[in-house]
PDB file of C-alpha atoms in Angstrom:
ATOM      1  CA  ASN A   1      15.757  14.132  -1.402  1.00  0.00           C
ATOM      2  CA  ALA A   2      15.464  11.175   0.936  1.00  0.00           C
ATOM      3  CA  GLY A   3      13.077   8.502  -0.135  1.00  0.00           C
ATOM      4  CA  VAL A   4      12.611   5.322  -2.132  1.00  0.00           C
ATOM      5  CA  THR A   5      13.973   5.274  -5.663  1.00  0.00           C
ATOM      6  CA  GLN A   6      12.669   2.764  -8.179  1.00  0.00           C
ATOM      7  CA  THR A   7      14.131   2.156 -11.602  1.00  0.00           C
ATOM      8  CA  PRO A   8      13.115   1.877 -14.344  1.00  0.00           C
ATOM      9  CA  LYS A   9       9.775   3.721 -14.448  1.00  0.00           C
ATOM     10  CA  PHE A  10       8.611   1.859 -17.546  1.00  0.00           C
ATOM     11  CA  GLN A  11       9.708  -1.412 -19.120  1.00  0.00           C
ATOM     12  CA  VAL A  12       8.504  -3.659 -21.923  1.00  0.00           C
ATOM     13  CA  LEU A  13       9.716  -7.251 -21.909  1.00  0.00           C
ATOM     14  CA  LYS A  14       9.215 -10.176 -24.207  1.00  0.00           C
ATOM     15  CA  THR A  15       7.925 -13.420 -22.755  1.00  0.00           C
ATOM     16  CA  GLY A  16      10.815 -15.411 -21.356  1.00  0.00           C
ATOM     17  CA  GLN A  17      13.176 -12.480 -20.840  1.00  0.00           C
ATOM     18  CA  SER A  18      14.648 -11.728 -17.461  1.00  0.00           C
ATOM     19  CA  MET A  19      15.098  -8.414 -15.756  1.00  0.00           C
ATOM     20  CA  THR A  20      15.690  -6.766 -12.396  1.00  0.00           C
ATOM     21  CA  LEU A  21      13.609  -3.977 -10.920  1.00  0.00           C
ATOM     22  CA  GLN A  22      15.733  -1.809  -8.703  1.00  0.00           C
ATOM     23  CA  CYS A  23      14.717  -0.323  -5.362  1.00  0.00           C
ATOM     24  CA  ALA A  24      16.952   1.813  -3.160  1.00  0.00           C
ATOM     25  CA  GLN A  25      16.255   3.798  -0.009  1.00  0.00           C
ATOM     26  CA  ASP A  26      18.473   6.166   1.946  1.00  0.00           C
ATOM     27  CA  MET A  27      16.502   6.350   5.186  1.00  0.00           C
ATOM     28  CA  ASN A  28      18.173   3.365   6.897  1.00  0.00           C
ATOM     29  CA  HIS A  29      14.849   1.527   6.963  1.00  0.00           C
ATOM     30  CA  GLU A  30      15.069  -2.087   8.082  1.00  0.00           C
ATOM     31  CA  TYR A  31      11.874  -3.159   6.342  1.00  0.00           C
ATOM     32  CA  MET A  32      11.573  -3.199   2.554  1.00  0.00           C
ATOM     33  CA  SER A  33       8.910  -4.791   0.417  1.00  0.00           C
ATOM     34  CA  TRP A  34       7.652  -5.264  -3.115  1.00  0.00           C
ATOM     35  CA  TYR A  35       4.008  -5.038  -4.166  1.00  0.00           C
ATOM     36  CA  ARG A  36       2.252  -5.487  -7.457  1.00  0.00           C
ATOM     37  CA  GLN A  37      -0.875  -3.551  -8.349  1.00  0.00           C
ATOM     38  CA  ASP A  38      -3.416  -4.924 -10.772  1.00  0.00           C
ATOM     39  CA  PRO A  39      -6.808  -3.398 -11.651  1.00  0.00           C
ATOM     40  CA  GLY A  40      -9.460  -4.345  -9.101  1.00  0.00           C
ATOM     41  CA  MET A  41      -6.957  -6.238  -6.931  1.00  0.00           C
ATOM     42  CA  GLY A  42      -5.392  -3.543  -4.788  1.00  0.00           C
ATOM     43  CA  LEU A  43      -1.723  -3.970  -3.869  1.00  0.00           C
ATOM     44  CA  ARG A  44      -0.503  -7.473  -3.190  1.00  0.00           C
ATOM     45  CA  LEU A  45       2.696  -8.294  -1.362  1.00  0.00           C
ATOM     46  CA  ILE A  46       5.298 -10.203  -3.397  1.00  0.00           C
ATOM     47  CA  HIS A  47       8.366 -10.396  -1.139  1.00  0.00           C
ATOM     48  CA  TYR A  48       9.663  -8.536   1.853  1.00  0.00           C
ATOM     49  CA  SER A  49      12.784  -8.153   3.966  1.00  0.00           C
ATOM     50  CA  VAL A  50      13.393  -7.074   7.546  1.00  0.00           C
ATOM     51  CA  GLY A  51      17.115  -6.546   7.156  1.00  0.00           C
ATOM     52  CA  ALA A  52      20.200  -7.408   5.163  1.00  0.00           C
ATOM     53  CA  GLY A  53      20.348 -11.123   4.469  1.00  0.00           C
ATOM     54  CA  ILE A  54      16.731 -11.732   5.509  1.00  0.00           C
ATOM     55  CA  THR A  55      13.922 -12.146   2.985  1.00  0.00           C
ATOM     56  CA  ASP A  56      10.557 -13.854   2.989  1.00  0.00           C
ATOM     57  CA  GLN A  57       7.647 -14.519   0.687  1.00  0.00           C
ATOM     58  CA  GLY A  58       4.470 -12.515   0.582  1.00  0.00           C
ATOM     59  CA  GLU A  59       1.097 -13.297  -0.922  1.00  0.00           C
ATOM     60  CA  VAL A  60       2.131 -13.687  -4.593  1.00  0.00           C
ATOM     61  CA  PRO A  61       5.834 -14.727  -4.732  1.00  0.00           C
ATOM     62  CA  ASN A  62       5.796 -17.131  -7.687  1.00  0.00           C
ATOM     63  CA  GLY A  63       7.961 -16.024 -10.596  1.00  0.00           C
ATOM     64  CA  TYR A  64       9.936 -13.502  -8.542  1.00  0.00           C
ATOM     65  CA  ASN A  65      13.208 -13.618  -6.624  1.00  0.00           C
ATOM     66  CA  VAL A  66      14.687 -11.122  -4.207  1.00  0.00           C
ATOM     67  CA  SER A  67      17.864 -10.631  -2.225  1.00  0.00           C
ATOM     68  CA  ARG A  68      18.969  -8.088   0.356  1.00  0.00           C
ATOM     69  CA  SER A  69      22.739  -7.735   0.521  1.00  0.00           C
ATOM     70  CA  THR A  70      22.666  -4.193   1.925  1.00  0.00           C
ATOM     71  CA  THR A  71      20.230  -2.176   4.007  1.00  0.00           C
ATOM     72  CA  GLU A  72      19.732   0.263   1.137  1.00  0.00           C
ATOM     73  CA  ASP A  73      18.916  -2.012  -1.799  1.00  0.00           C
ATOM     74  CA  PHE A  74      16.179  -4.562  -2.440  1.00  0.00           C
ATOM     75  CA  PRO A  75      16.074  -5.663  -6.098  1.00  0.00           C
ATOM     76  CA  LEU A  76      13.240  -7.739  -7.537  1.00  0.00           C
ATOM     77  CA  ARG A  77      14.162 -10.261 -10.219  1.00  0.00           C
ATOM     78  CA  LEU A  78      11.927 -11.756 -12.867  1.00  0.00           C
ATOM     79  CA  LEU A  79      13.737 -14.830 -14.124  1.00  0.00           C
ATOM     80  CA  SER A  80      11.453 -15.651 -17.065  1.00  0.00           C
ATOM     81  CA  ALA A  81       8.829 -13.004 -17.664  1.00  0.00           C
ATOM     82  CA  ALA A  82       5.246 -14.023 -18.401  1.00  0.00           C
ATOM     83  CA  PRO A  83       2.304 -11.907 -19.613  1.00  0.00           C
ATOM     84  CA  SER A  84       0.663 -12.508 -16.208  1.00  0.00           C
ATOM     85  CA  GLN A  85       3.440 -10.410 -14.688  1.00  0.00           C
ATOM     86  CA  THR A  86       2.262  -7.325 -16.552  1.00  0.00           C
ATOM     87  CA  SER A  87       1.559  -4.960 -13.675  1.00  0.00           C
ATOM     88  CA  VAL A  88       2.639  -1.877 -11.780  1.00  0.00           C
ATOM     89  CA  TYR A  89       5.262  -2.657  -9.159  1.00  0.00           C
ATOM     90  CA  PHE A  90       5.818  -0.644  -6.002  1.00  0.00           C
ATOM     91  CA  CYS A  91       8.654  -0.811  -3.547  1.00  0.00           C
ATOM     92  CA  ALA A  92       7.946   0.387   0.018  1.00  0.00           C
ATOM     93  CA  SER A  93      10.110   0.756   3.097  1.00  0.00           C
ATOM     94  CA  SER A  94       9.653   1.462   6.783  1.00  0.00           C
ATOM     95  CA  ILE A  95      11.386   1.199  10.108  1.00  0.00           C
ATOM     96  CA  THR A  96      10.180  -1.804  12.081  1.00  0.00           C
ATOM     97  CA  GLY A  97       8.222  -1.604  15.281  1.00  0.00           C
ATOM     98  CA  GLY A  98       5.092  -2.916  16.927  1.00  0.00           C
ATOM     99  CA  PRO A  99       1.974  -3.590  14.851  1.00  0.00           C
ATOM    100  CA  ALA A 100       0.156  -0.630  16.388  1.00  0.00           C
ATOM    101  CA  ASP A 101       3.078   1.769  16.031  1.00  0.00           C
ATOM    102  CA  ASN A 102       2.643   4.584  13.557  1.00  0.00           C
ATOM    103  CA  TYR A 103       5.831   4.119  11.594  1.00  0.00           C
ATOM    104  CA  GLY A 104       4.944   5.315   8.138  1.00  0.00           C
ATOM    105  CA  TYR A 105       5.720   3.552   4.923  1.00  0.00           C
ATOM    106  CA  THR A 106       7.554   5.316   2.109  1.00  0.00           C
ATOM    107  CA  PHE A 107       6.610   4.188  -1.375  1.00  0.00           C
ATOM    108  CA  GLY A 108       8.597   4.481  -4.557  1.00  0.00           C
ATOM    109  CA  SER A 109       6.983   6.007  -7.621  1.00  0.00           C
ATOM    110  CA  GLY A 110       6.360   2.632  -9.230  1.00  0.00           C
ATOM    111  CA  THR A 111       7.520   0.647 -12.262  1.00  0.00           C
ATOM    112  CA  ARG A 112       5.033  -0.064 -15.026  1.00  0.00           C
ATOM    113  CA  LEU A 113       5.974  -3.401 -16.587  1.00  0.00           C
ATOM    114  CA  THR A 114       4.440  -4.838 -19.729  1.00  0.00           C
ATOM    115  CA  VAL A 115       5.250  -8.381 -20.856  1.00  0.00           C
ATOM    116  CA  VAL A 116       4.339  -9.149 -24.469  1.00  0.00           C
TER     117      VAL A 116
ATOM    118  CA  ALA B   1      -4.489 -14.015   8.002  1.00  0.00           C
ATOM    119  CA  GLN B   2      -5.753 -10.490   8.045  1.00  0.00           C
ATOM    120  CA  LYS B   3      -8.127  -9.205   5.409  1.00  0.00           C
ATOM    121  CA  ILE B   4      -9.258  -5.756   4.333  1.00  0.00           C
ATOM    122  CA  THR B   5     -12.612  -5.271   2.587  1.00  0.00           C
ATOM    123  CA  GLN B   6     -13.604  -2.179   0.657  1.00  0.00           C
ATOM    124  CA  THR B   7     -17.099  -2.760  -0.675  1.00  0.00           C
ATOM    125  CA  GLN B   8     -17.406   0.373  -2.829  1.00  0.00           C
ATOM    126  CA  PRO B   9     -15.577  -0.027  -6.153  1.00  0.00           C
ATOM    127  CA  GLY B  10     -16.625   3.510  -7.114  1.00  0.00           C
ATOM    128  CA  MET B  11     -18.126   6.538  -5.412  1.00  0.00           C
ATOM    129  CA  PHE B  12     -19.361   9.893  -6.674  1.00  0.00           C
ATOM    130  CA  VAL B  13     -19.634  13.083  -4.632  1.00  0.00           C
ATOM    131  CA  GLN B  14     -20.454  16.693  -5.393  1.00  0.00           C
ATOM    132  CA  GLU B  15     -17.760  19.271  -4.792  1.00  0.00           C
ATOM    133  CA  LYS B  16     -17.889  20.738  -1.261  1.00  0.00           C
ATOM    134  CA  GLU B  17     -19.904  17.813   0.104  1.00  0.00           C
ATOM    135  CA  ALA B  18     -18.616  15.202   2.558  1.00  0.00           C
ATOM    136  CA  VAL B  19     -18.084  11.578   1.570  1.00  0.00           C
ATOM    137  CA  THR B  20     -17.448   8.383   3.522  1.00  0.00           C
ATOM    138  CA  LEU B  21     -15.357   5.553   2.111  1.00  0.00           C
ATOM    139  CA  ASP B  22     -15.961   2.223   3.797  1.00  0.00           C
ATOM    140  CA  CYS B  23     -13.342  -0.178   5.111  1.00  0.00           C
ATOM    141  CA  THR B  24     -13.786  -3.261   7.243  1.00  0.00           C
ATOM    142  CA  TYR B  25     -10.994  -5.476   8.480  1.00  0.00           C
ATOM    143  CA  ASP B  26     -10.638  -8.939   9.872  1.00  0.00           C
ATOM    144  CA  THR B  27      -8.063  -9.833  12.480  1.00  0.00           C
ATOM    145  CA  SER B  28      -8.011 -11.727  15.735  1.00  0.00           C
ATOM    146  CA  ASP B  29      -5.131  -9.676  17.094  1.00  0.00           C
ATOM    147  CA  GLN B  30      -5.484  -6.888  19.614  1.00  0.00           C
ATOM    148  CA  SER B  31      -2.570  -4.860  18.274  1.00  0.00           C
ATOM    149  CA  TYR B  32      -2.755  -3.486  14.735  1.00  0.00           C
ATOM    150  CA  GLY B  33      -2.648  -0.294  12.728  1.00  0.00           C
ATOM    151  CA  LEU B  34      -4.927   1.009   9.991  1.00  0.00           C
ATOM    152  CA  PHE B  35      -3.866   3.276   7.154  1.00  0.00           C
ATOM    153  CA  TRP B  36      -5.528   5.123   4.314  1.00  0.00           C
ATOM    154  CA  TYR B  37      -3.663   5.964   1.125  1.00  0.00           C
ATOM    155  CA  LYS B  38      -4.641   8.084  -1.865  1.00  0.00           C
ATOM    156  CA  GLN B  39      -3.500   7.221  -5.377  1.00  0.00           C
ATOM    157  CA  PRO B  40      -4.176   9.948  -7.958  1.00  0.00           C
ATOM    158  CA  SER B  41      -4.085   9.242 -11.664  1.00  0.00           C
ATOM    159  CA  SER B  42      -0.354  10.045 -11.658  1.00  0.00           C
ATOM    160  CA  GLY B  43       0.159   6.809  -9.726  1.00  0.00           C
ATOM    161  CA  GLU B  44       2.022   7.715  -6.553  1.00  0.00           C
ATOM    162  CA  MET B  45       0.881   6.416  -3.172  1.00  0.00           C
ATOM    163  CA  ILE B  46       0.100   9.249  -0.763  1.00  0.00           C
ATOM    164  CA  PHE B  47      -0.345   8.556   2.951  1.00  0.00           C
ATOM    165  CA  LEU B  48      -3.450  10.222   4.386  1.00  0.00           C
ATOM    166  CA  ILE B  49      -4.176   9.048   7.911  1.00  0.00           C
ATOM    167  CA  TYR B  50      -3.357   6.400  10.512  1.00  0.00           C
ATOM    168  CA  GLN B  51      -5.280   4.814  13.396  1.00  0.00           C
ATOM    169  CA  GLY B  52      -3.722   2.493  15.955  1.00  0.00           C
ATOM    170  CA  SER B  53      -5.849  -0.179  17.571  1.00  0.00           C
ATOM    171  CA  TYR B  54      -5.170   1.269  21.024  1.00  0.00           C
ATOM    172  CA  ASP B  55      -6.015   4.841  20.061  1.00  0.00           C
ATOM    173  CA  GLU B  56      -9.179   5.938  21.829  1.00  0.00           C
ATOM    174  CA  GLN B  57      -9.735   9.021  19.725  1.00  0.00           C
ATOM    175  CA  ASN B  58     -10.587   8.935  16.034  1.00  0.00           C
ATOM    176  CA  ALA B  59      -7.663  10.152  13.952  1.00  0.00           C
ATOM    177  CA  THR B  60      -7.976  13.426  12.063  1.00  0.00           C
ATOM    178  CA  GLU B  61      -5.695  15.085   9.506  1.00  0.00           C
ATOM    179  CA  GLY B  62      -7.088  18.285   8.067  1.00  0.00           C
ATOM    180  CA  ARG B  63     -10.129  17.406   5.945  1.00  0.00           C
ATOM    181  CA  TYR B  64      -9.602  13.700   6.565  1.00  0.00           C
ATOM    182  CA  SER B  65     -10.937  11.817   9.556  1.00  0.00           C
ATOM    183  CA  LEU B  66     -11.088   8.147  10.331  1.00  0.00           C
ATOM    184  CA  ASN B  67     -14.295   6.789  11.858  1.00  0.00           C
ATOM    185  CA  PHE B  68     -12.857   3.924  13.905  1.00  0.00           C
ATOM    186  CA  GLN B  69     -15.387   1.454  15.283  1.00  0.00           C
ATOM    187  CA  LYS B  70     -13.331  -1.274  16.889  1.00  0.00           C
ATOM    188  CA  ALA B  71     -16.173  -3.600  17.847  1.00  0.00           C
ATOM    189  CA  ARG B  72     -17.485  -3.506  14.282  1.00  0.00           C
ATOM    190  CA  LYS B  73     -13.950  -3.774  12.867  1.00  0.00           C
ATOM    191  CA  SER B  74     -14.508  -0.817  10.624  1.00  0.00           C
ATOM    192  CA  ALA B  75     -12.227   2.101   9.767  1.00  0.00           C
ATOM    193  CA  ASN B  76     -14.112   4.373   7.410  1.00  0.00           C
ATOM    194  CA  LEU B  77     -12.451   7.425   5.861  1.00  0.00           C
ATOM    195  CA  VAL B  78     -14.435  10.637   5.929  1.00  0.00           C
ATOM    196  CA  ILE B  79     -13.453  13.445   3.579  1.00  0.00           C
ATOM    197  CA  SER B  80     -15.114  16.732   4.391  1.00  0.00           C
ATOM    198  CA  ALA B  81     -15.697  19.518   1.874  1.00  0.00           C
ATOM    199  CA  SER B  82     -14.631  17.475  -1.156  1.00  0.00           C
ATOM    200  CA  GLN B  83     -12.438  19.140  -3.758  1.00  0.00           C
ATOM    201  CA  LEU B  84     -11.906  18.264  -7.409  1.00  0.00           C
ATOM    202  CA  GLY B  85      -8.357  17.237  -6.515  1.00  0.00           C
ATOM    203  CA  ASP B  86      -9.738  14.526  -4.229  1.00  0.00           C
ATOM    204  CA  SER B  87     -10.690  12.476  -7.294  1.00  0.00           C
ATOM    205  CA  ALA B  88      -8.457   9.422  -6.957  1.00  0.00           C
ATOM    206  CA  MET B  89      -8.254   5.792  -5.895  1.00  0.00           C
ATOM    207  CA  TYR B  90      -8.309   5.310  -2.126  1.00  0.00           C
ATOM    208  CA  PHE B  91      -6.855   2.283  -0.374  1.00  0.00           C
ATOM    209  CA  CYS B  92      -7.387   1.069   3.157  1.00  0.00           C
ATOM    210  CA  ALA B  93      -4.533  -0.999   4.590  1.00  0.00           C
ATOM    211  CA  MET B  94      -3.722  -2.790   7.830  1.00  0.00           C
ATOM    212  CA  LYS B  95      -0.522  -3.684   9.632  1.00  0.00           C
ATOM    213  CA  GLY B  96      -0.734  -6.441  12.205  1.00  0.00           C
ATOM    214  CA  GLY B  97      -2.274  -9.846  12.374  1.00  0.00           C
ATOM    215  CA  GLY B  98       0.931 -11.429  13.546  1.00  0.00           C
ATOM    216  CA  SER B  99       3.242  -9.140  11.601  1.00  0.00           C
ATOM    217  CA  ASN B 100       4.861  -5.988  12.864  1.00  0.00           C
ATOM    218  CA  TYR B 101       5.492  -4.613   9.415  1.00  0.00           C
ATOM    219  CA  LYS B 102       3.573  -6.233   6.553  1.00  0.00           C
ATOM    220  CA  LEU B 103       0.817  -4.092   5.076  1.00  0.00           C
ATOM    221  CA  THR B 104      -2.317  -5.737   3.712  1.00  0.00           C
ATOM    222  CA  PHE B 105      -4.373  -3.637   1.293  1.00  0.00           C
ATOM    223  CA  GLY B 106      -7.997  -3.577   0.298  1.00  0.00           C
ATOM    224  CA  LYS B 107      -8.987  -3.485  -3.360  1.00  0.00           C
ATOM    225  CA  GLY B 108      -9.631   0.234  -3.315  1.00  0.00           C
ATOM    226  CA  THR B 109     -12.423   2.714  -3.994  1.00  0.00           C
ATOM    227  CA  LEU B 110     -12.335   5.072  -6.968  1.00  0.00           C
ATOM    228  CA  LEU B 111     -13.699   8.444  -5.864  1.00  0.00           C
ATOM    229  CA  THR B 112     -14.913  10.946  -8.428  1.00  0.00           C
ATOM    230  CA  VAL B 113     -15.679  14.497  -7.323  1.00  0.00           C
ATOM    231  CA  ASN B 114     -18.131  16.288  -9.611  1.00  0.00           C
ATOM    232  CA  PRO B 115     -18.136  20.081  -9.999  1.00  0.00           C
TER     233      PRO B 115
END
């Protein structure tokens, strides 16, 4: 089925370890983004991309890196995990358009990350 | 920068009654879009309803309607005839404010439907 695929679904890391959260979409969406969800904070934007080779920072980018070498993939890298990065991470994609255009966002199923 | 405010951390409603979840937004732009998402305990994000800033009619999708008051900058979600399966976290989100694609979310409202 078409959609956004996130892997892994669950991960436990030790402080200081690195890892990559994978996000892939097969809908040819130009826009891809990463959010983190923490209790009482809603979803906050980490990084986003509007096409291959183009990335930019969101609201909470510190401690995370991204790259976009293909339209389909948008991995999120944690270089040195910290307990403050314990969260649920969502990848979302969309086609781009005007701000008032109803182009829906497709969300992945999320990755629950625990840093101990 | 745009901001979404959901002032109700939690709401309770009796089954079969209607409930309104509040959302106010802050933007100086004329062109923007407003979304509501549902997140059940299983964790997935489910799109419910959309309202564009230029839409003159309030959006409706089945039991969901969006009470859009542009001058007040509010976009409240109304759920009619609540069902037990409506128990979930609900997020209001906005696209716009200088960006054609970034979504900004509120902190959410946890709705509990009582039998």
